[in-house]
């Protein structure tokens, strides 16, 4: 069971209290009604799924109930950082012992 | 028009009690409860209305007389009034933008007390309940076995477990079973 | 290739088994192949085998970063069934079951396909409605699947708890008698041996690190830990790692990879006759030929390539097993492990051409790929050989996520109302 | 003394003759002493034959004295329901009345028919089953496989539900110490004295580890074992320490989360009723100190598996701890000095040691000199190349390594040591990488992946004083690292003696695997020989994982604790590669087999999964309701009266509701209070319907999609005030709808001033439906004008009901005049009783979910999840009217426009009329246009809802049919196994098509 630092509760809590909520920084297009089939599929279906650092959303469902973001290494399952929803993707260059995916920087936008 | 008999609240755990040498589990009496939501700018006004300063630090609670305010999230508090003062009326006096929803009957509470109280809860609650990590007055929404609870430490060996009404049978049975193994 | 048979075994026994040769060769990679298959799991090896056997393409290399059959093939709970709802699914999985039925003889390798029956339990009215829908659709598709009363279910699987006092009482079950299990390692080894016998190069410890493409965008080969290897066509069958390989060819996939755990108990004498699955209670179980109870757990909630998962996932699974089979609480967990399953948005696989010419992909099998191994390899081989899908896998495109023409078995199972 | 076994030696060992314990093995009565294991007690009585091997059914004895035991597995049976298979005789402590039986033999342990496999063993080479049993095809399923299955397996699985209970406990600490040997105890003392919160666990009954057999060692001037007991007592007395014996650390998970299994009552004759059989500890530790020790390896040589052949350290434990001699004439075969110490202890105890056979040419060291000094014959440069005996070893065959005459030496026991394997299991489970130490031929902890440290024997630290100082340092730095203001501990431990052992042998000894039928066992339980491993390599299994899977080496219940390194070495030799190049198989949890019940803990019976009941549940039970599971809820399904079956009850309920009235418990529907100035704006985005113009006091039926445009949930939404809505959801949908709404609110529309609160359980909801509904509730209502004009269909008012506050909904899911009375939950049951009392007197009935389903189907109202399945759009369901035409955005607006969702031939919701007017279609049945086509048939739809409608006097059904809206009036077919049922496509409203009754 993972131990996750909730940026709102400001402490590490057991995974049991959290719900994973998929890839982070995927923004719902403002003009969603107009976008192409491909653009819609890219937004709704296509995912980064990196072997290495993933930017993902969690919800502290059984805690403060807030959604927040995390950067986690999908090889070691170690969290590099967690941060509040709405905050920009942190710059992790130089973060120690992390597996950089084949193509990093691709945000999935 | 049939005569308006005044009805009594009947709690889901009416009459249940489980007591062992090191821990006792019993339902708490009826209470008023409000799920309070407000953004930072409304905190002081709402505090005034309530007559209790809303705690703004995670996991902390504040208390005034029979009224306790539990921090659940950055804009969420659970207010518990065990006395007679009308919670919603008091909140009504607060001139600010907030949401107050009556959940007096949604929740019901179980009091777990005794030297083995923390161990009993740790049978199903994955948080660190040592006094240094979860001191008297600490509160948190968390899990107990397979349900969600709000845990509130009211004394060194006394915890209040708030859960939704229909989960209370499970919560009580779980705690009783856990206590049995102490 | 030295044929396997009872007689051969006896003869070899007489002379200390000195005569058995290598089951598959371990050649050095050539400069170029007609087809490179990335991933020597069951699906990849089967693809190579059928390319060689049915399409006359033998200049093939199957590249494996680790040891063959070491991924999900060697880590799954080996359940085989084809009682799926949609025509596309029933077609694909039943194609596989038909191949399973003769696979040992076809490969001259005993894969221990054991049609001991797969029983899926219904625990509420909604389950009953969903399973009956499956049963009717299966019947009209020529797929066996029958309804059992709780009593009939208990008769078929005596350890089953059908007490009405259970938290989720058994209201009946859907039984596919042709369903069952097979020996996972034997499937990988049998395909490797048979493919190798037809000239296919199975190259282990050879990790693909890049996909090289020509001026026209056409695939020209792959970079590997053992150097560049040229190829006219590349088929990616890398399960959990498919996204990673496809990314090398700049193809983004509608995939997410999750940890999936499983466990076995200590071996005991035969006590469990079939495969039992319960979606509502969340567990599935069978007993292996060795005597171990083989139990599948759920996936963890987060994506991961760690091949490990949380203890709480195993707890939830064993809760369910002991609820359905209360005599098993005294059994002991002997071994638990994790795999990486690649999941598509509609929980159905992708077996298709890709936007890159010469690049093909077979992925997205989620938690249920083993059962499809022969069928998957068979139709994927057809797709690669003809640069066009087989009738059976035409619907399994990547484009379906643009058009919305999904094969949504998960959604069809619907939600508790 | 013979009462406790004739091989018990007076004055030797630590058990008290004053505490005899009686038990049975295979029905024969034995007695041992308090503190004996089944193994030590049996050996004390001269019993070595305790089991049969997995494949060849060879007679097997006791190999070890601990959890690594591969042979001595027995069934232990307290009673019919408390029978446990595969219990290690070397771990299970005896108690008065313990009843143990041997396994995997028939008819008896000493005569086992299965032993023919041993004679036929040349056939059963590694992986033989892959090569045969293929002809004839059907024979596999019907002949070969059943045969293999019956031959395989060890003990018998229990057949009755387990009456014992199990407990669970989460625990947090600064320092978790795994292993209570001298290193673990020292580390725990240092950490605890530094002020850290410490948990110390050891899998044995008593702490001390190797000090159990290590007789010379003295710590702080005391005999080692006594020091260990004192240290454990000191720790137990500290309130920042939790110390757990009989507790195995079995799994090391992410972020220092470690699973421990504590065996609470397995050693007790009469456990207290409340005591759990086992307890699972889930520990989150700041730092983990691994002090797991090392495990002695056996020697690999021909027939090395006869009863009476065992590890030297085991023989030494039986002697020094249990006071039991493993034989009277004990041979020794070793590649390591430790066996000398065992030989010397036995010799001192008066046991004859005919010879120590040392495979090394010229071993040096005090132990060797001492053995010679004791006059023991030491044969260096020799090997044991075979043994004699049947059910017990009777002799050993000794040959010089350089060749020469073989000598047969009679023995009644043979002890051996090939050296020690550090237990790196937990380290590896923590995802650390082991490193090969060529000098000592062992894998040691290399790169760490988590915040843990290995100390003592499992870290390759051999000398006692080094282990102790390493342990104290580790304990202190762990405290420092995990705790502010950790004080420096004053722990100092004086150390004397303790063996300093060298020497190791990996793989098969000289002549260990020559010839055809030589059985030099590597993995005892799975009957894997050196030859099998060579064969695997010969057949192309070049990865150690392939070798393992092909031979099953290391896959037995001991998980290769003894066999893995030997197997690896033999494979490496056959491959001509170095051991580290061949690699090691993964160490997986659990370290030792772990009871399901311990992992399940409390989650059994009523605690398996919470059953949710409404406030009116007890009243419904009293009224004779039959319940169905809907999601986590128990809902009243129907209310049969005396003599009624479900069909009759539902018909009566349906009739009564439409003729008089019925009362229904609708509490389980999800409820969400949506509050804030932007509430209407928010709902306008979440639902397909328009919500901005909904008036206060009005209700609207809303449909919710996900972005993909498929129906996700539905429900009635009431506007209580400009900025306050009362939203209802489906019963099963409540949690995910709230999650869905919170997701959009928090991450997509954070600018909106809206707050969501679940009120599902705040309100008890009582639906009263039917022509007399108003008349029934009227007297209870205050402050609300119930007239049609003042309170029309689809509106909501606040007032009081029975004197308690209510939100009264005028709505209907039946097509009748209807009200849904929301009252605070704690009043629900009393209100229900009062309304029922009055309603009953007027002919009203209670009705359950089944009748609710029939009535709504008569009106063509859908049930999300039954008439929709996650592939149905609002348009498909005939609910296009509920999609706001002028809205520029809502969740699902784009998904709905995707090519396939607007294509022709979508499955659309229609009604079906059965031509024969009496057959009730089966829900889930498929629909075809041509019933005579061959299989596979082209299916164009399916029946989603189907009932007998008492009110229509005929069966009714809803179905999703390709282009259904275009097929009105057409005839289609529902093929059943026996016949095809003819149906006509109709509209979805079967009753009161004008819909007048709803406004009655």
XYZ file of N, CA, C and O in Angstrom, chain D residues 501-606:
424
model
N 32.963 -19.648 11.088
C 32.936 -20.771 10.170
C 33.230 -20.353 8.750
O 32.736 -19.354 8.268
N 34.008 -21.157 8.068
C 34.234 -20.922 6.647
C 33.947 -22.219 5.907
O 33.743 -23.271 6.513
N 33.988 -22.091 4.597
C 33.786 -23.279 3.772
C 32.411 -23.300 3.170
O 31.432 -22.951 3.804
N 32.345 -23.689 1.898
C 31.070 -23.706 1.204
C 31.132 -24.635 0.018
O 32.190 -24.847 -0.558
N 30.022 -25.221 -0.288
C 29.932 -26.116 -1.435
C 28.633 -25.766 -2.137
O 27.579 -25.736 -1.506
N 28.723 -25.442 -3.411
C 27.517 -25.153 -4.186
C 27.361 -26.209 -5.265
O 28.325 -26.553 -5.938
N 26.150 -26.738 -5.407
C 25.909 -27.730 -6.438
C 26.241 -29.124 -5.941
O 26.372 -29.370 -4.744
N 26.372 -30.036 -6.897
C 26.524 -31.445 -6.546
C 27.957 -31.751 -6.127
O 28.901 -31.227 -6.705
N 28.094 -32.601 -5.105
C 29.408 -33.026 -4.662
C 30.006 -34.006 -5.663
O 29.347 -34.394 -6.629
N 31.247 -34.445 -5.416
C 31.884 -35.420 -6.309
C 30.977 -36.630 -6.533
O 30.317 -37.095 -5.594
N 30.889 -37.071 -7.779
C 30.054 -38.218 -8.164
C 28.587 -37.996 -7.797
O 27.843 -38.934 -7.643
N 28.233 -36.760 -7.650
C 26.876 -36.455 -7.189
C 25.826 -36.695 -8.238
O 24.659 -36.794 -7.922
N 26.194 -36.773 -9.497
C 25.140 -36.861 -10.508
C 25.555 -37.702 -11.705
O 25.080 -37.521 -12.791
N 26.476 -38.604 -11.500
C 26.887 -39.471 -12.607
C 25.871 -40.584 -12.809
O 25.012 -40.800 -11.967
N 26.015 -41.239 -13.918
C 25.186 -42.417 -14.146
C 23.746 -42.058 -14.373
O 23.360 -40.894 -14.323
N 22.933 -43.071 -14.578
C 21.565 -42.833 -15.031
C 20.614 -42.539 -13.883
O 19.897 -41.564 -13.879
N 20.603 -43.410 -12.911
C 19.514 -43.358 -11.935
C 19.917 -42.758 -10.600
O 19.195 -42.837 -9.638
N 21.104 -42.162 -10.566
C 21.516 -41.572 -9.291
C 20.591 -40.430 -8.911
O 20.298 -39.565 -9.716
N 20.088 -40.496 -7.698
C 19.205 -39.429 -7.231
C 19.934 -38.612 -6.180
O 19.990 -38.974 -5.023
N 20.515 -37.502 -6.647
C 21.144 -36.548 -5.739
C 20.206 -35.355 -5.658
O 20.116 -34.570 -6.590
N 19.489 -35.274 -4.551
C 18.397 -34.311 -4.512
C 18.863 -32.892 -4.236
O 19.688 -32.652 -3.356
N 18.336 -31.988 -5.043
C 18.582 -30.559 -4.874
C 17.385 -29.950 -4.162
O 17.511 -29.307 -3.138
N 16.192 -30.231 -4.705
C 14.942 -29.812 -4.061
C 14.237 -31.076 -3.595
O 13.759 -31.869 -4.396
N 14.191 -31.257 -2.294
C 13.664 -32.511 -1.746
C 12.170 -32.660 -2.009
O 11.711 -33.655 -2.551
N 11.408 -31.657 -1.639
C 9.957 -31.820 -1.709
C 9.473 -32.065 -3.134
O 8.635 -32.915 -3.367
N 10.034 -31.320 -4.084
C 9.612 -31.502 -5.473
C 10.416 -32.570 -6.195
O 10.300 -32.721 -7.413
N 11.262 -33.312 -5.465
C 12.044 -34.389 -6.077
C 12.843 -33.926 -7.292
O 12.829 -34.573 -8.335
N 13.503 -32.799 -7.152
C 14.340 -32.315 -8.246
C 15.782 -32.733 -7.974
O 16.328 -32.452 -6.907
N 16.374 -33.467 -8.940
C 17.758 -33.921 -8.766
C 18.698 -33.085 -9.629
O 18.261 -32.369 -10.531
N 19.996 -33.224 -9.342
C 21.004 -32.521 -10.131
C 20.842 -32.871 -11.608
O 20.969 -32.030 -12.493
N 20.491 -34.118 -11.868
C 20.309 -34.571 -13.243
C 19.191 -33.806 -13.941
O 19.293 -33.427 -15.105
N 18.111 -33.608 -13.212
C 16.970 -32.874 -13.797
C 17.410 -31.494 -14.270
O 17.020 -31.026 -15.330
N 18.229 -30.846 -13.455
C 18.651 -29.488 -13.797
C 19.552 -29.517 -15.021
O 19.404 -28.713 -15.945
N 20.421 -30.506 -15.073
C 21.279 -30.634 -16.264
C 20.420 -30.888 -17.506
O 20.667 -30.347 -18.579
N 19.376 -31.716 -17.331
C 18.505 -32.020 -18.469
C 17.817 -30.748 -18.967
O 17.721 -30.503 -20.173
N 17.375 -29.918 -18.019
C 16.713 -28.670 -18.411
C 17.637 -27.841 -19.288
O 17.246 -27.344 -20.349
N 18.889 -27.711 -18.854
C 19.853 -26.932 -19.630
C 20.062 -27.582 -20.998
O 20.039 -26.920 -22.041
N 20.181 -28.909 -20.988
C 20.372 -29.651 -22.241
C 19.218 -29.375 -23.216
O 19.405 -29.257 -24.413
N 18.006 -29.189 -22.666
C 16.849 -28.964 -23.535
C 16.659 -27.493 -23.906
O 15.635 -27.123 -24.480
N 17.621 -26.658 -23.532
C 17.576 -25.276 -24.006
C 17.037 -24.280 -23.007
O 16.808 -23.129 -23.345
N 16.831 -24.742 -21.787
C 16.374 -23.820 -20.739
C 17.606 -23.085 -20.201
O 18.269 -23.583 -19.297
N 17.928 -21.948 -20.772
C 19.170 -21.271 -20.435
C 18.970 -20.129 -19.452
O 19.918 -19.580 -18.931
N 17.736 -19.738 -19.222
C 17.457 -18.745 -18.183
C 17.135 -19.496 -16.896
O 16.458 -20.523 -16.921
N 17.626 -18.983 -15.789
C 17.394 -19.674 -14.516
C 15.892 -19.757 -14.232
O 15.401 -20.707 -13.621
N 15.131 -18.777 -14.749
C 13.681 -18.821 -14.567
C 13.091 -20.009 -15.325
O 12.180 -20.676 -14.861
N 13.656 -20.272 -16.538
C 13.190 -21.432 -17.304
C 13.549 -22.726 -16.573
O 12.740 -23.649 -16.467
N 14.781 -22.776 -16.061
C 15.215 -23.979 -15.339
C 14.284 -24.236 -14.159
O 13.807 -25.343 -13.952
N 13.992 -23.159 -13.440
C 13.118 -23.276 -12.270
C 11.760 -23.823 -12.681
O 11.256 -24.801 -12.122
N 11.159 -23.215 -13.708
C 9.814 -23.612 -14.106
C 9.792 -25.005 -14.737
O 8.858 -25.779 -14.542
N 10.847 -25.344 -15.476
C 10.875 -26.634 -16.163
C 11.078 -27.788 -15.171
O 10.463 -28.844 -15.270
N 11.951 -27.530 -14.161
C 12.232 -28.611 -13.200
C 11.364 -28.494 -11.945
O 11.293 -29.428 -11.162
N 10.740 -27.336 -11.732
C 10.026 -26.953 -10.501
C 10.987 -26.830 -9.307
O 10.559 -26.856 -8.162
N 12.288 -26.679 -9.580
C 13.234 -26.483 -8.485
C 12.945 -25.163 -7.764
O 12.827 -24.126 -8.393
N 12.804 -25.247 -6.453
C 12.559 -24.033 -5.680
C 11.119 -23.590 -5.673
O 10.793 -22.530 -5.158
N 10.218 -24.411 -6.237
C 8.810 -24.008 -6.287
C 7.961 -24.761 -5.265
O 6.739 -24.658 -5.259
N 8.619 -25.512 -4.406
C 7.875 -26.247 -3.373
C 7.510 -25.307 -2.232
O 7.786 -24.117 -2.283
N 6.927 -25.869 -1.178
C 6.417 -24.996 -0.114
C 7.544 -24.291 0.646
O 7.293 -23.345 1.367
N 8.766 -24.750 0.472
C 9.887 -24.053 1.128
C 10.467 -22.980 0.207
O 11.399 -22.277 0.568
N 9.891 -22.886 -1.021
C 10.299 -21.830 -1.958
C 11.816 -21.756 -2.173
O 12.371 -20.678 -2.338
N 12.443 -22.940 -2.133
C 13.850 -23.015 -2.536
C 14.841 -22.471 -1.538
O 15.979 -22.155 -1.893
N 14.447 -22.385 -0.268
C 15.376 -21.827 0.723
C 16.654 -22.643 0.783
O 17.733 -22.119 1.009
N 16.537 -23.966 0.565
C 17.729 -24.818 0.553
C 18.242 -25.044 -0.866
O 19.432 -25.208 -1.094
N 17.333 -25.066 -1.833
C 17.688 -25.615 -3.150
C 18.116 -24.576 -4.174
O 18.829 -24.904 -5.113
N 17.697 -23.326 -4.018
C 17.929 -22.374 -5.110
C 19.396 -22.234 -5.501
O 19.747 -22.312 -6.671
N 20.271 -22.062 -4.504
C 21.684 -21.828 -4.842
C 22.307 -23.069 -5.472
O 23.057 -22.980 -6.446
N 21.984 -24.252 -4.932
C 22.499 -25.491 -5.532
C 22.049 -25.600 -6.982
O 22.843 -25.861 -7.876
N 20.750 -25.355 -7.196
C 20.226 -25.460 -8.554
C 20.919 -24.489 -9.491
O 21.317 -24.840 -10.602
N 21.108 -23.273 -8.986
C 21.766 -22.240 -9.789
C 23.184 -22.676 -10.155
O 23.614 -22.574 -11.301
N 23.896 -23.209 -9.165
C 25.291 -23.605 -9.399
C 25.373 -24.732 -10.438
O 26.211 -24.709 -11.334
N 24.460 -25.687 -10.324
C 24.486 -26.813 -11.277
C 24.151 -26.311 -12.682
O 24.811 -26.661 -13.663
N 23.152 -25.421 -12.762
C 22.786 -24.861 -14.067
C 23.964 -24.076 -14.646
O 24.305 -24.219 -15.822
N 24.609 -23.270 -13.789
C 25.736 -22.455 -14.253
C 26.845 -23.348 -14.792
O 27.406 -23.101 -15.865
N 27.119 -24.416 -14.065
C 28.170 -25.347 -14.504
C 27.804 -25.946 -15.861
O 28.591 -25.961 -16.788
N 26.544 -26.371 -15.985
C 26.114 -26.985 -17.240
C 26.156 -25.978 -18.384
O 26.421 -26.325 -19.539
N 25.902 -24.723 -18.065
C 25.901 -23.680 -19.096
C 27.304 -23.165 -19.362
O 27.534 -22.437 -20.333
N 28.248 -23.523 -18.472
C 29.604 -22.995 -18.607
C 29.646 -21.499 -18.368
O 30.448 -20.786 -18.968
N 28.735 -21.009 -17.533
C 28.743 -19.579 -17.228
C 28.958 -19.404 -15.724
O 28.764 -20.327 -14.938
N 29.376 -18.180 -15.347
C 29.545 -17.916 -13.925
C 28.180 -17.722 -13.279
O 27.238 -17.237 -13.908
N 28.104 -18.060 -11.998
C 26.829 -17.993 -11.279
C 26.142 -16.623 -11.403
O 24.986 -16.545 -11.808
N 26.872 -15.528 -11.120
C 26.170 -14.229 -11.212
C 25.656 -13.932 -12.623
O 24.663 -13.240 -12.796
N 26.312 -14.511 -13.641
C 25.867 -14.289 -15.035
C 24.530 -14.992 -15.275
O 23.692 -14.523 -16.033
N 24.364 -16.133 -14.628
C 23.122 -16.884 -14.821
C 21.971 -16.219 -14.071
O 20.829 -16.235 -14.503
N 22.309 -15.571 -12.969
C 21.300 -14.787 -12.255
C 20.475 -15.609 -11.294
O 20.555 -16.840 -11.265
N 19.701 -14.887 -10.505
C 18.945 -15.510 -9.432
C 17.462 -15.332 -9.722
O 17.064 -14.332 -10.292
N 16.656 -16.301 -9.341
C 15.207 -16.122 -9.519
C 14.703 -15.101 -8.493
O 15.314 -14.906 -7.446
N 13.578 -14.480 -8.824
C 13.042 -13.423 -7.958
C 12.565 -13.991 -6.624
O 12.005 -15.081 -6.580
N 12.801 -13.237 -5.558
C 12.237 -13.602 -4.255
C 10.856 -12.958 -4.140
O 10.733 -11.752 -4.263
N 9.838 -13.767 -3.951
C 8.481 -13.221 -3.910
C 7.850 -13.454 -2.552
O 8.157 -14.418 -1.866
N 6.956 -12.533 -2.196
C 6.180 -12.738 -0.968
C 5.244 -13.924 -1.190
O 4.806 -14.156 -2.312
N 4.911 -14.680 -0.164
C 5.367 -14.526 1.209
C 6.665 -15.294 1.470
O 6.987 -16.234 0.761
N 7.396 -14.857 2.524
C 8.651 -15.517 2.896
C 8.384 -16.972 3.258
O 9.089 -17.874 2.819
N 7.375 -17.211 4.074
C 6.892 -18.580 4.298
C 5.381 -18.569 4.061
O 4.737 -17.521 4.186
N 4.804 -19.725 3.713
C 3.369 -19.766 3.410
C 2.534 -19.114 4.523
O 2.787 -19.327 5.702
N 1.587 -18.278 4.115
C 0.829 -17.459 5.047
C -0.660 -17.779 4.944
O -1.222 -17.801 3.853
N -1.258 -18.020 6.100
C -2.656 -18.444 6.161
C -3.604 -17.427 5.535
O -3.528 -16.235 5.844
N -4.479 -17.898 4.651
C -5.489 -17.024 4.046
C -6.214 -16.234 5.136
O -6.403 -15.031 5.034
N -6.616 -16.965 6.183
C -7.406 -16.334 7.238
C -6.683 -15.145 7.852
O -7.296 -14.121 8.166
N -5.368 -15.263 8.005
C -4.613 -14.156 8.587
C -4.653 -12.954 7.660
O -4.761 -11.807 8.105
N -4.614 -13.209 6.366
C -4.622 -12.110 5.407
C -6.013 -11.479 5.346
O -6.164 -10.269 5.258
N -7.037 -12.316 5.476
C -8.417 -11.824 5.450
C -8.747 -11.064 6.735
O -9.460 -10.064 6.724
N -8.212 -11.538 7.858
C -8.437 -10.862 9.123
C -9.904 -10.838 9.513
O -10.568 -11.873 9.535
N -10.438 -9.649 9.779
C -11.820 -9.537 10.265
C -12.841 -9.624 9.144
O -14.040 -9.753 9.408
N -12.392 -9.552 7.899
C -13.331 -9.382 6.771
C -14.050 -10.675 6.390
O -13.960 -11.151 5.261
N -14.725 -11.265 7.364
C -15.501 -12.479 7.098
C -16.918 -12.286 7.611
O -17.180 -11.409 8.433
N -17.831 -13.126 7.119
C -19.222 -13.061 7.574
C -19.794 -11.676 7.376
O -19.648 -11.091 6.312
N -20.403 -11.116 8.436
C -21.065 -9.818 8.269
C -20.052 -8.713 8.021
O -20.414 -7.622 7.592
